[in-house]
Amino acid sequence: GALLNSVAKLDRVPVSLKSHAKSWVPGSQFAVLAGPEPQLIKVGPNAEPLAGPEFRTHLLVAKGQLQSEWVQETLVPAWKVQAVHDTGVLADSPRWWGTGKLVEFAAYLPDISMLYQLVCS
Protein backbone atom coordinates (compact mmCIF):
# COMPACT_ATOMS: atom_id res chain seq x y z
CA GLY A 1 0.00 0.00 0.00
CA ALA A 2 0.93 3.65 0.04
CA LEU A 3 0.17 6.99 1.58
CA LEU A 4 -0.25 9.52 -1.25
CA ASN A 5 -0.75 13.27 -1.47
CA SER A 6 -2.84 12.90 -4.64
CA VAL A 7 -4.88 10.23 -6.41
CA ALA A 8 -5.29 12.30 -9.60
CA LYS A 9 -3.03 9.97 -11.61
CA LEU A 10 -3.69 6.75 -9.66
CA ASP A 11 -5.04 4.02 -11.94
CA ARG A 12 -4.19 0.89 -9.91
CA VAL A 13 -7.32 0.99 -7.73
CA PRO A 14 -10.80 2.41 -8.31
CA VAL A 15 -10.90 6.15 -7.49
CA SER A 16 -14.21 8.00 -7.21
CA LEU A 17 -14.73 11.42 -8.77
CA LYS A 18 -15.13 12.77 -5.21
CA SER A 19 -11.70 11.41 -4.21
CA HIS A 20 -10.14 12.87 -7.37
CA ALA A 21 -11.60 16.27 -6.47
CA LYS A 22 -10.41 16.03 -2.85
CA SER A 23 -6.88 15.28 -4.01
CA TRP A 24 -6.65 18.82 -5.41
CA VAL A 25 -7.07 20.28 -1.90
CA PRO A 26 -3.64 21.27 -0.51
CA GLY A 27 -2.53 19.03 2.35
CA SER A 28 -4.82 16.14 1.44
CA GLN A 29 -3.51 12.63 1.97
CA PHE A 30 -4.90 9.28 0.92
CA ALA A 31 -4.10 5.78 2.13
CA VAL A 32 -4.33 3.15 -0.60
CA LEU A 33 -4.19 -0.64 -0.58
CA ALA A 34 -3.77 -2.36 -3.92
CA GLY A 35 -4.35 -5.83 -2.49
CA PRO A 36 -5.60 -8.24 -1.41
CA GLU A 37 -8.72 -6.04 -1.84
CA PRO A 38 -8.33 -2.53 -3.30
CA GLN A 39 -9.11 0.15 -0.74
CA LEU A 40 -8.82 3.95 -0.71
CA ILE A 41 -9.44 6.29 2.23
CA LYS A 42 -8.90 10.00 2.75
CA VAL A 43 -6.65 10.33 5.78
CA GLY A 44 -8.15 12.35 8.60
CA PRO A 45 -9.20 12.20 12.24
CA ASN A 46 -12.55 10.50 11.48
CA ALA A 47 -11.30 8.13 8.77
CA GLU A 48 -11.87 4.40 9.05
CA PRO A 49 -8.56 2.53 9.17
CA LEU A 50 -7.37 0.49 6.21
CA ALA A 51 -8.24 -3.19 6.47
CA GLY A 52 -5.12 -4.86 7.81
CA PRO A 53 -3.72 -8.35 8.18
CA GLU A 54 -5.53 -10.80 10.46
CA PHE A 55 -2.29 -11.71 12.23
CA ARG A 56 0.72 -9.89 13.64
CA THR A 57 3.22 -8.83 11.00
CA HIS A 58 6.25 -6.67 10.40
CA LEU A 59 5.93 -3.59 8.20
CA LEU A 60 8.39 -2.50 5.53
CA VAL A 61 8.22 1.29 4.99
CA ALA A 62 9.74 3.27 2.10
CA LYS A 63 9.53 7.03 2.52
CA GLY A 64 9.38 8.95 -0.73
CA GLN A 65 8.96 12.72 -1.07
CA LEU A 66 5.90 12.88 1.22
CA GLN A 67 6.67 14.03 4.74
CA SER A 68 4.16 12.29 7.02
CA GLU A 69 4.12 10.24 10.20
CA TRP A 70 0.69 8.71 9.45
CA VAL A 71 2.12 5.24 8.82
CA GLN A 72 3.98 5.24 12.17
CA GLU A 73 1.31 7.01 14.21
CA THR A 74 -1.88 5.51 12.77
CA LEU A 75 -1.28 2.44 10.61
CA VAL A 76 1.29 0.68 12.82
CA PRO A 77 -0.95 0.65 15.94
CA ALA A 78 -4.13 -0.13 13.95
CA TRP A 79 -2.49 -3.15 12.33
CA LYS A 80 -0.75 -4.24 15.58
CA VAL A 81 2.60 -4.28 13.78
CA GLN A 82 5.38 -5.98 15.75
CA ALA A 83 8.32 -4.23 14.05
CA VAL A 84 8.90 -1.56 11.41
CA HIS A 85 11.78 -1.73 8.93
CA ASP A 86 12.78 1.18 6.68
CA THR A 87 13.91 0.81 3.08
CA GLY A 88 14.28 2.99 0.01
CA VAL A 89 11.54 3.68 -2.52
CA LEU A 90 11.81 1.57 -5.66
CA ALA A 91 12.57 3.46 -8.88
CA ASP A 92 9.19 2.46 -10.40
CA SER A 93 7.08 3.36 -7.35
CA PRO A 94 6.28 6.97 -8.35
CA ARG A 95 5.07 5.83 -11.77
CA TRP A 96 3.09 2.94 -10.29
CA TRP A 97 1.32 5.11 -7.69
CA GLY A 98 0.99 8.17 -9.95
CA THR A 99 3.05 10.46 -7.69
CA GLY A 100 6.48 10.69 -6.10
CA LYS A 101 4.97 12.25 -2.97
CA LEU A 102 4.34 8.98 -1.19
CA VAL A 103 5.17 6.68 1.69
CA GLU A 104 5.00 3.06 0.56
CA PHE A 105 4.35 0.19 2.99
CA ALA A 106 4.06 -3.60 2.91
CA ALA A 107 3.15 -5.99 5.72
CA TYR A 108 4.89 -9.35 5.86
CA LEU A 109 5.32 -12.39 8.07
CA PRO A 110 8.90 -12.57 9.36
CA ASP A 111 8.55 -16.18 10.52
CA ILE A 112 8.76 -18.61 7.60
CA SER A 113 7.25 -21.44 9.68
CA MET A 114 4.11 -19.34 10.29
CA LEU A 115 3.88 -18.62 6.58
CA TYR A 116 4.24 -22.34 5.85
CA GLN A 117 1.41 -23.15 8.29
CA LEU A 118 -0.87 -20.58 6.67
CA VAL A 119 -0.17 -21.83 3.17
CA CYS A 120 -0.67 -25.48 4.10
CA SER A 121 -3.89 -24.99 6.08
Backbone as a chain_set.jsonl record, in Angstrom:
{"seq": "GALLNSVAKLDRVPVSLKSHAKSWVPGSQFAVLAGPEPQLIKVGPNAEPLAGPEFRTHLLVAKGQLQSEWVQETLVPAWKVQAVHDTGVLADSPRWWGTGKLVEFAAYLPDISMLYQLVCS", "coords": {"N": [[0.823, -1.179, 0.0], [0.19, 2.384, 0.032], [0.77, 5.73, 1.175], [-0.467, 8.635, -0.109], [-0.21, 11.922, -1.596], [-1.892, 12.699, -3.549], [-4.454, 11.43, -5.679], [-4.912, 11.809, -8.271], [-3.598, 10.816, -10.557], [-3.66, 8.14, -10.124], [-4.163, 4.876, -11.135], [-4.366, 2.267, -10.379], [-6.128, 1.321, -8.507], [-9.697, 1.52, -7.949], [-10.906, 4.841, -8.156], [-12.967, 7.273, -6.918], [-14.861, 10.027, -8.338], [-15.241, 11.994, -6.457], [-13.082, 11.536, -4.682], [-10.973, 12.093, -6.433], [-11.426, 14.851, -6.788], [-11.034, 15.763, -4.148], [-8.339, 15.335, -3.913], [-7.135, 17.507, -4.986], [-7.123, 19.425, -3.084], [-4.989, 21.311, -1.102], [-2.661, 19.733, 1.078], [-4.074, 17.393, 1.415], [-4.262, 13.882, 2.042], [-4.067, 10.449, 1.133], [-4.723, 7.078, 1.891], [-3.876, 4.048, 0.466], [-4.628, 0.756, -0.529], [-3.54, -1.758, -2.61], [-3.937, -4.446, -2.688], [-4.881, -7.256, -0.592], [-7.536, -6.716, -1.301], [-8.624, -3.958, -3.144], [-8.459, -0.715, -1.714], [-9.293, 2.566, -0.662], [-8.816, 5.425, 1.233], [-9.499, 8.685, 2.533], [-7.198, 10.315, 4.437], [-7.626, 11.286, 7.753], [-8.909, 12.657, 10.881], [-11.354, 11.351, 11.42], [-11.393, 9.15, 9.826], [-11.951, 5.822, 8.692], [-9.898, 3.03, 9.506], [-7.484, 1.47, 7.289], [-8.13, -1.8, 6.036], [-6.47, -4.336, 7.645], [-3.891, -6.899, 8.059], [-4.829, -10.154, 9.35], [-3.292, -11.189, 11.302], [-0.366, -10.843, 13.385], [2.244, -8.869, 12.087], [5.28, -7.762, 10.433], [6.291, -4.536, 9.246], [7.294, -3.102, 6.278], [8.65, -0.07, 5.321], [8.845, 2.531, 3.003], [9.958, 5.636, 2.543], [9.053, 8.192, 0.472], [8.886, 11.263, -1.251], [6.977, 12.424, 0.335], [6.288, 13.96, 3.334], [5.322, 12.626, 6.207], [3.933, 11.274, 9.179], [1.94, 9.457, 9.369], [1.861, 6.688, 8.781], [3.49, 5.56, 10.82], [2.222, 6.604, 13.149], [-0.523, 6.022, 12.944], [-1.218, 3.777, 11.198], [0.56, 1.661, 11.998], [-0.13, 1.126, 14.828], [-2.879, 0.468, 14.427], [-2.787, -1.816, 12.844], [-1.47, -3.499, 14.527], [1.311, -3.92, 14.369], [4.379, -5.626, 14.753], [7.057, -4.932, 14.327], [8.885, -2.362, 12.633], [10.472, -1.745, 9.584], [12.717, 0.165, 7.73], [13.19, 1.12, 4.312], [14.403, 1.94, 1.007], [12.617, 3.796, -1.531], [11.394, 2.146, -4.39], [12.54, 2.487, -7.777], [10.474, 2.456, -9.698], [8.204, 3.042, -8.245], [7.024, 5.756, -7.984], [5.884, 6.083, -10.572], [4.133, 3.896, -10.626], [2.318, 4.454, -8.535], [1.439, 6.936, -9.317], [2.436, 9.302, -8.345], [5.264, 10.944, -6.87], [5.24, 11.84, -4.356], [4.948, 10.185, -1.738], [4.516, 7.561, 0.733], [5.436, 4.4, 0.94], [4.253, 1.142, 1.88], [4.441, -2.21, 3.191], [3.128, -5.112, 4.553], [4.402, -8.01, 6.177], [5.068, -11.467, 6.961], [7.453, -12.346, 9.261], [8.291, -14.789, 10.126], [9.066, -17.733, 8.739], [8.058, -20.298, 9.241], [5.488, -19.826, 10.223], [4.311, -18.722, 7.964], [4.434, -20.958, 6.305], [2.648, -22.664, 7.68], [0.255, -21.247, 7.318], [-0.045, -21.342, 4.54], [-0.286, -24.062, 4.087], [-2.611, -24.742, 5.402]], "CA": [[0.0, 0.0, 0.0], [0.928, 3.647, 0.042], [0.17, 6.99, 1.578], [-0.249, 9.521, -1.255], [-0.747, 13.274, -1.466], [-2.843, 12.901, -4.637], [-4.878, 10.233, -6.413], [-5.292, 12.301, -9.596], [-3.026, 9.967, -11.605], [-3.695, 6.75, -9.664], [-5.037, 4.024, -11.942], [-4.192, 0.888, -9.907], [-7.319, 0.986, -7.727], [-10.804, 2.41, -8.311], [-10.898, 6.146, -7.494], [-14.206, 7.996, -7.212], [-14.726, 11.416, -8.768], [-15.134, 12.767, -5.213], [-11.696, 11.411, -4.208], [-10.144, 12.867, -7.373], [-11.599, 16.273, -6.472], [-10.411, 16.029, -2.846], [-6.88, 15.282, -4.014], [-6.647, 18.822, -5.411], [-7.071, 20.284, -1.895], [-3.637, 21.265, -0.514], [-2.533, 19.031, 2.349], [-4.824, 16.137, 1.437], [-3.509, 12.632, 1.973], [-4.897, 9.278, 0.919], [-4.099, 5.783, 2.127], [-4.327, 3.153, -0.596], [-4.19, -0.636, -0.58], [-3.769, -2.357, -3.922], [-4.349, -5.828, -2.486], [-5.6, -8.236, -1.408], [-8.717, -6.039, -1.837], [-8.334, -2.532, -3.298], [-9.11, 0.151, -0.739], [-8.824, 3.946, -0.707], [-9.439, 6.286, 2.232], [-8.901, 10.001, 2.752], [-6.645, 10.325, 5.78], [-8.148, 12.351, 8.599], [-9.203, 12.2, 12.242], [-12.545, 10.501, 11.479], [-11.303, 8.129, 8.772], [-11.87, 4.404, 9.053], [-8.56, 2.528, 9.168], [-7.37, 0.486, 6.209], [-8.238, -3.194, 6.467], [-5.119, -4.864, 7.811], [-3.721, -8.346, 8.178], [-5.53, -10.799, 10.459], [-2.287, -11.709, 12.234], [0.722, -9.894, 13.64], [3.221, -8.834, 10.998], [6.252, -6.674, 10.396], [5.93, -3.595, 8.198], [8.39, -2.502, 5.528], [8.223, 1.287, 4.987], [9.739, 3.27, 2.102], [9.529, 7.035, 2.521], [9.377, 8.951, -0.727], [8.963, 12.717, -1.074], [5.901, 12.883, 1.218], [6.667, 14.03, 4.742], [4.16, 12.293, 7.02], [4.123, 10.239, 10.2], [0.69, 8.712, 9.446], [2.125, 5.242, 8.821], [3.98, 5.239, 12.168], [1.314, 7.012, 14.215], [-1.884, 5.507, 12.774], [-1.284, 2.442, 10.607], [1.287, 0.676, 12.819], [-0.952, 0.646, 15.944], [-4.134, -0.129, 13.95], [-2.491, -3.152, 12.33], [-0.748, -4.24, 15.577], [2.604, -4.284, 13.78], [5.384, -5.984, 15.755], [8.316, -4.234, 14.053], [8.902, -1.557, 11.411], [11.783, -1.73, 8.934], [12.783, 1.175, 6.676], [13.907, 0.807, 3.08], [14.277, 2.994, 0.011], [11.542, 3.679, -2.519], [11.811, 1.565, -5.664], [12.569, 3.456, -8.88], [9.192, 2.456, -10.404], [7.085, 3.357, -7.35], [6.281, 6.968, -8.346], [5.072, 5.832, -11.775], [3.086, 2.936, -10.287], [1.316, 5.105, -7.686], [0.992, 8.167, -9.947], [3.048, 10.459, -7.687], [6.48, 10.689, -6.098], [4.971, 12.245, -2.975], [4.341, 8.98, -1.186], [5.175, 6.679, 1.691], [5.0, 3.059, 0.559], [4.352, 0.194, 2.987], [4.06, -3.597, 2.909], [3.148, -5.992, 5.72], [4.892, -9.35, 5.857], [5.324, -12.393, 8.07], [8.896, -12.569, 9.361], [8.546, -16.177, 10.521], [8.763, -18.614, 7.599], [7.253, -21.442, 9.685], [4.109, -19.341, 10.29], [3.879, -18.62, 6.58], [4.243, -22.336, 5.852], [1.406, -23.152, 8.287], [-0.872, -20.58, 6.674], [-0.169, -21.829, 3.168], [-0.67, -25.477, 4.103], [-3.893, -24.986, 6.084]], "C": [[0.866, 1.24, 0.0], [0.081, 4.757, 0.631], [0.539, 7.984, 0.488], [-0.794, 10.916, -0.967], [-1.805, 13.559, -2.531], [-3.195, 11.56, -5.267], [-5.274, 10.6, -7.842], [-4.777, 11.408, -10.721], [-3.006, 8.492, -11.219], [-4.666, 5.944, -10.512], [-4.953, 2.559, -11.524], [-5.357, 0.399, -9.064], [-8.44, 1.927, -8.165], [-10.762, 3.703, -7.486], [-12.167, 6.883, -7.909], [-13.898, 9.419, -7.665], [-14.554, 12.325, -7.546], [-13.702, 12.724, -4.672], [-10.739, 12.17, -5.117], [-10.214, 14.357, -7.031], [-10.911, 16.63, -5.156], [-8.894, 16.048, -2.941], [-6.287, 16.603, -4.506], [-6.558, 19.796, -4.237], [-5.675, 20.184, -1.282], [-3.646, 20.584, 0.857], [-3.302, 17.726, 2.436], [-3.877, 14.952, 1.367], [-4.492, 11.477, 1.872], [-4.09, 8.027, 1.22], [-4.725, 4.802, 1.142], [-3.766, 1.759, -0.38], [-4.501, -1.155, -1.966], [-4.27, -3.79, -3.776], [-4.253, -6.211, -1.031], [-6.907, -7.696, -1.978], [-8.376, -4.557, -1.98], [-9.129, -1.7, -2.287], [-8.472, 1.536, -0.818], [-9.573, 4.737, 0.355], [-8.75, 7.643, 2.217], [-8.462, 10.019, 4.205], [-7.192, 11.53, 6.537], [-8.54, 11.793, 9.946], [-10.401, 11.26, 12.344], [-12.526, 9.374, 10.455], [-11.286, 6.728, 9.368], [-10.475, 3.916, 8.694], [-8.604, 1.589, 7.962], [-7.516, -0.911, 6.797], [-6.836, -3.793, 6.51], [-5.077, -6.369, 7.881], [-4.449, -8.889, 9.412], [-4.573, -11.311, 11.521], [-1.175, -10.687, 12.356], [1.801, -10.024, 12.563], [4.316, -7.817, 11.306], [5.834, -5.777, 9.237], [7.195, -3.009, 7.591], [7.898, -1.139, 5.036], [9.287, 1.964, 4.133], [9.218, 4.696, 1.991], [10.017, 7.704, 1.245], [9.458, 10.426, -0.389], [7.877, 13.275, -0.161], [6.37, 12.836, 2.666], [5.415, 13.792, 5.582], [4.528, 11.198, 8.007], [2.881, 9.364, 10.322], [0.926, 7.213, 9.543], [2.539, 4.842, 10.232], [2.919, 5.488, 13.238], [-0.071, 6.381, 14.133], [-1.916, 4.06, 12.29], [-0.63, 1.377, 11.486], [0.449, 0.221, 14.017], [-2.239, -0.043, 15.487], [-3.927, -1.559, 13.467], [-1.751, -4.026, 13.338], [0.586, -4.787, 15.058], [3.621, -4.538, 14.886], [6.696, -5.237, 15.564], [8.197, -3.496, 12.725], [10.33, -1.52, 10.888], [11.733, -0.728, 7.783], [13.587, 0.674, 5.484], [13.74, 1.989, 2.126], [13.12, 2.732, -0.937], [12.116, 3.084, -3.8], [11.711, 2.613, -6.773], [11.22, 3.563, -9.596], [8.008, 2.89, -9.542], [6.342, 4.643, -7.717], [5.402, 6.788, -9.592], [3.887, 4.936, -11.432], [1.961, 3.599, -9.497], [0.814, 6.43, -8.267], [1.53, 9.431, -9.301], [4.317, 10.03, -6.96], [6.325, 11.097, -4.647], [4.183, 11.128, -2.311], [5.168, 8.42, -0.039], [4.603, 5.3, 1.395], [5.158, 2.122, 1.751], [3.877, -1.19, 2.545], [4.191, -4.407, 4.187], [3.643, -7.364, 5.285], [5.085, -10.16, 7.13], [6.818, -12.662, 8.14], [9.262, -14.016, 9.652], [8.109, -17.12, 9.397], [7.909, -19.81, 8.009], [5.779, -21.047, 9.793], [3.531, -19.223, 8.886], [3.583, -20.008, 6.011], [2.927, -22.897, 6.393], [0.186, -22.527, 7.617], [-1.111, -21.101, 5.262], [-0.707, -23.255, 3.14], [-2.029, -25.729, 4.748], [-5.072, -24.729, 5.185]], "O": [[2.094, 1.169, -0.028], [-1.149, 4.725, 0.59], [1.718, 8.165, 0.186], [-1.732, 11.071, -0.185], [-2.534, 14.546, -2.432], [-2.352, 10.669, -5.376], [-5.897, 9.802, -8.543], [-5.451, 11.258, -11.74], [-2.399, 7.679, -11.916], [-5.847, 6.28, -10.604], [-5.429, 1.69, -12.255], [-5.556, -0.807, -8.921], [-8.173, 3.007, -8.692], [-10.602, 3.662, -6.267], [-12.414, 7.094, -9.096], [-12.816, 9.945, -7.408], [-13.812, 13.306, -7.596], [-13.167, 13.75, -4.252], [-9.804, 12.815, -4.641], [-9.19, 15.04, -6.99], [-10.275, 17.68, -5.054], [-8.231, 16.705, -2.138], [-5.073, 16.798, -4.45], [-5.982, 20.876, -4.374], [-5.221, 19.083, -0.973], [-4.525, 20.83, 1.682], [-3.194, 17.017, 3.436], [-2.83, 15.009, 0.722], [-5.585, 11.51, 2.436], [-2.919, 7.927, 0.853], [-5.947, 4.735, 1.004], [-2.582, 1.593, -0.086], [-5.624, -1.002, -2.446], [-4.963, -4.292, -4.661], [-3.571, -5.514, -0.28], [-7.353, -8.159, -3.028], [-7.883, -3.953, -1.027], [-10.309, -1.95, -2.043], [-7.264, 1.663, -1.015], [-10.803, 4.732, 0.391], [-7.559, 7.738, 1.923], [-9.264, 9.766, 5.104], [-7.215, 12.648, 6.021], [-8.508, 10.578, 10.143], [-10.46, 10.447, 13.266], [-13.543, 8.713, 10.242], [-10.683, 6.487, 10.413], [-9.919, 4.34, 7.681], [-9.638, 0.994, 7.661], [-7.08, -1.172, 7.918], [-6.107, -3.755, 5.519], [-6.106, -7.036, 7.776], [-4.655, -8.171, 10.391], [-5.017, -11.823, 12.549], [-1.057, -9.778, 11.535], [2.208, -11.123, 12.186], [4.269, -7.111, 12.313], [5.103, -6.211, 8.347], [8.056, -2.487, 8.299], [6.846, -1.055, 4.403], [10.468, 1.976, 4.479], [8.158, 4.933, 1.411], [11.216, 7.776, 0.973], [10.027, 10.805, 0.634], [7.854, 14.478, 0.097], [6.796, 11.791, 3.157], [4.545, 14.659, 5.659], [5.328, 10.312, 7.708], [2.768, 8.599, 11.28], [0.251, 6.535, 10.317], [1.997, 3.885, 10.785], [2.74, 4.665, 14.136], [-0.73, 6.221, 15.161], [-2.568, 3.213, 12.901], [-1.204, 0.309, 11.696], [0.319, -0.986, 14.219], [-2.653, -1.033, 16.091], [-4.791, -2.415, 13.658], [-1.436, -5.177, 13.038], [0.933, -5.947, 15.278], [3.718, -3.766, 15.839], [7.379, -4.937, 16.543], [7.502, -3.942, 11.812], [11.277, -1.294, 11.642], [10.819, -0.766, 6.959], [14.538, -0.095, 5.633], [13.007, 2.932, 2.425], [12.697, 1.591, -1.122], [13.197, 3.473, -4.241], [10.883, 3.52, -6.701], [10.854, 4.645, -10.055], [6.912, 3.085, -10.065], [5.112, 4.623, -7.758], [4.284, 7.302, -9.637], [2.769, 5.179, -11.886], [0.785, 3.342, -9.754], [-0.151, 6.993, -7.75], [1.12, 10.531, -9.672], [4.427, 8.896, -6.494], [7.154, 10.756, -3.803], [2.952, 11.111, -2.312], [6.341, 8.75, 0.136], [3.409, 5.067, 1.582], [6.085, 2.279, 2.546], [3.035, -1.326, 1.658], [5.24, -4.393, 4.832], [3.35, -7.825, 4.182], [5.244, -9.614, 8.222], [7.398, -13.158, 7.173], [10.405, -14.426, 9.451], [6.915, -17.278, 9.143], [7.112, -20.293, 7.205], [4.905, -21.858, 9.485], [2.379, -19.589, 8.655], [2.587, -20.197, 5.314], [2.175, -23.534, 5.656], [-0.808, -23.213, 7.376], [-2.256, -21.278, 4.845], [-1.496, -23.607, 2.264], [-2.55, -26.839, 4.647], [-6.217, -24.888, 5.608]]}, "num_chains": 1, "name": "protein.A"}
